[in-house]
Every structure is written in structure tokens, then in C-alpha cells.
C-alpha positions as a printed NumPy array, in Angstrom:
array([[-22.288, -40.679,  19.238],
       [-21.002, -39.043,  16.117],
       [-22.754, -39.974,  12.884],
       [-20.293, -40.959,  10.219],
       [-19.746, -43.267,   7.309],
       [-19.063, -46.807,   8.481],
       [-18.399, -50.046,   6.656],
       [-20.907, -52.899,   6.843],
       [-18.05 , -55.306,   7.616],
       [-17.236, -53.325,  10.763],
       [-20.875, -53.649,  11.831],
       [-20.693, -57.401,  11.284],
       [-17.585, -57.593,  13.479],
       [-19.34 , -55.451,  16.094],
       [-22.434, -57.684,  16.151],
       [-20.343, -60.852,  16.364],
       [-18.265, -59.527,  19.268],
       [-21.386, -58.245,  21.043],
       [-22.93 , -61.719,  20.795],
       [-19.873, -63.725,  21.806],
       [-18.139, -61.22 ,  24.139],
       [-14.854, -62.433,  22.665],
       [-12.685, -61.056,  19.872],
       [-10.734, -64.301,  19.906],
       [-13.762, -66.522,  19.261],
       [-14.973, -64.175,  16.501],
       [-11.531, -64.333,  14.925],
       [-11.606, -68.132,  14.975],
       [-15.15 , -68.239,  13.55 ],
       [-14.299, -65.831,  10.72 ],
       [-10.829, -67.174,   9.994],
       [ -9.047, -63.91 ,  10.753],
       [ -6.553, -62.913,  13.428],
       [ -7.526, -61.677,  16.862],
       [ -5.717, -58.424,  16.126],
       [ -7.853, -57.912,  12.992],
       [-11.035, -58.109,  15.046],
       [ -9.614, -55.758,  17.688],
       [ -8.463, -53.268,  15.05 ],
       [-11.862, -53.267,  13.345],
       [-13.645, -52.623,  16.655],
       [-11.152, -49.894,  17.576],
       [-11.604, -48.258,  14.162],
       [-15.398, -48.354,  14.491],
       [-15.226, -46.766,  17.935],
       [-12.894, -44.084,  16.618],
       [-15.131, -43.336,  13.635],
       [-18.194, -43.104,  15.863],
       [-16.269, -41.253,  18.568],
       [-17.837, -43.571,  21.13 ],
       [-16.683, -46.418,  23.359],
       [-18.806, -49.447,  22.403],
       [-17.194, -52.058,  24.642],
       [-15.532, -52.338,  28.008],
       [-12.637, -54.751,  27.699],
       [-11.906, -56.769,  30.826],
       [-11.075, -60.261,  32.051],
       [-14.626, -61.366,  31.164],
       [-14.11 , -60.288,  27.555],
       [-15.942, -57.56 ,  25.684],
       [-18.939, -56.077,  27.506],
       [-21.206, -53.543,  25.809],
       [-21.253, -49.986,  27.097],
       [-24.448, -47.926,  27.089],
       [-23.481, -46.577,  23.651],
       [-22.732, -50.138,  22.54 ],
       [-26.191, -51.295,  23.628],
       [-27.779, -48.482,  21.624],
       [-25.59 , -49.259,  18.621],
       [-26.487, -52.953,  18.813],
       [-30.157, -52.16 ,  18.328],
       [-29.414, -50.236,  15.14 ],
       [-26.914, -52.834,  13.966],
       [-29.395, -55.695,  14.411],
       [-32.024, -53.744,  12.461],
       [-29.535, -53.247,   9.644],
       [-28.611, -56.935,   9.786],
       [-32.261, -57.984,   9.494],
       [-32.774, -55.564,   6.616],
       [-29.74 , -56.926,   4.8  ],
       [-30.934, -60.499,   5.305],
       [-34.377, -59.564,   3.976],
       [-32.848, -57.972,   0.886],
       [-30.698, -61.034,   0.277],
       [-33.818, -63.232,   0.285],
       [-35.818, -60.943,  -1.973]])
């Protein structure tokens, strides 16, 4: 994976899709369009130069790179939550 500058919001979209396996359900939960979620995931993959999800009839399934990214993303999420409660 290529290291690059990424937006925290894109990480939040990534985590939500990884948990739900559905861009549509994330869109409904966040009050945005399905295409917004898809675009944000596509942009993150492009920035990282890595495929994070397989898209199929079962929804979004993490790739090997996606699994690795999820570990880092969850650590960042926990750190952000800790800072918010400080």
C-alpha cells in the first residue's frame, strides 16, 4: 500500500462499510447518498493505491489489504475517541 495523506472522514466511511458490508446501509445511517459512500471508498482506494474491498452480491468484503487497513483504522478510531474524552 502506498502511504499518503488521507482524510479522517474517509477512514470513518471505510470502518463503517467494513463493519456493515454495505455502502447502502452506511449511507442510510449517515444520511448521505449511496453514491457518496461509494465515491469516498473509491477515492480512498485510489489514494492508497490499494483495493480495500471486493464488491459482489454479498456486499463489500475486505481484501487482504483491507484487513490490514482495518487494524490501523480501528487504532486511529480508538485514539480519536480517547482524545475526545480527555
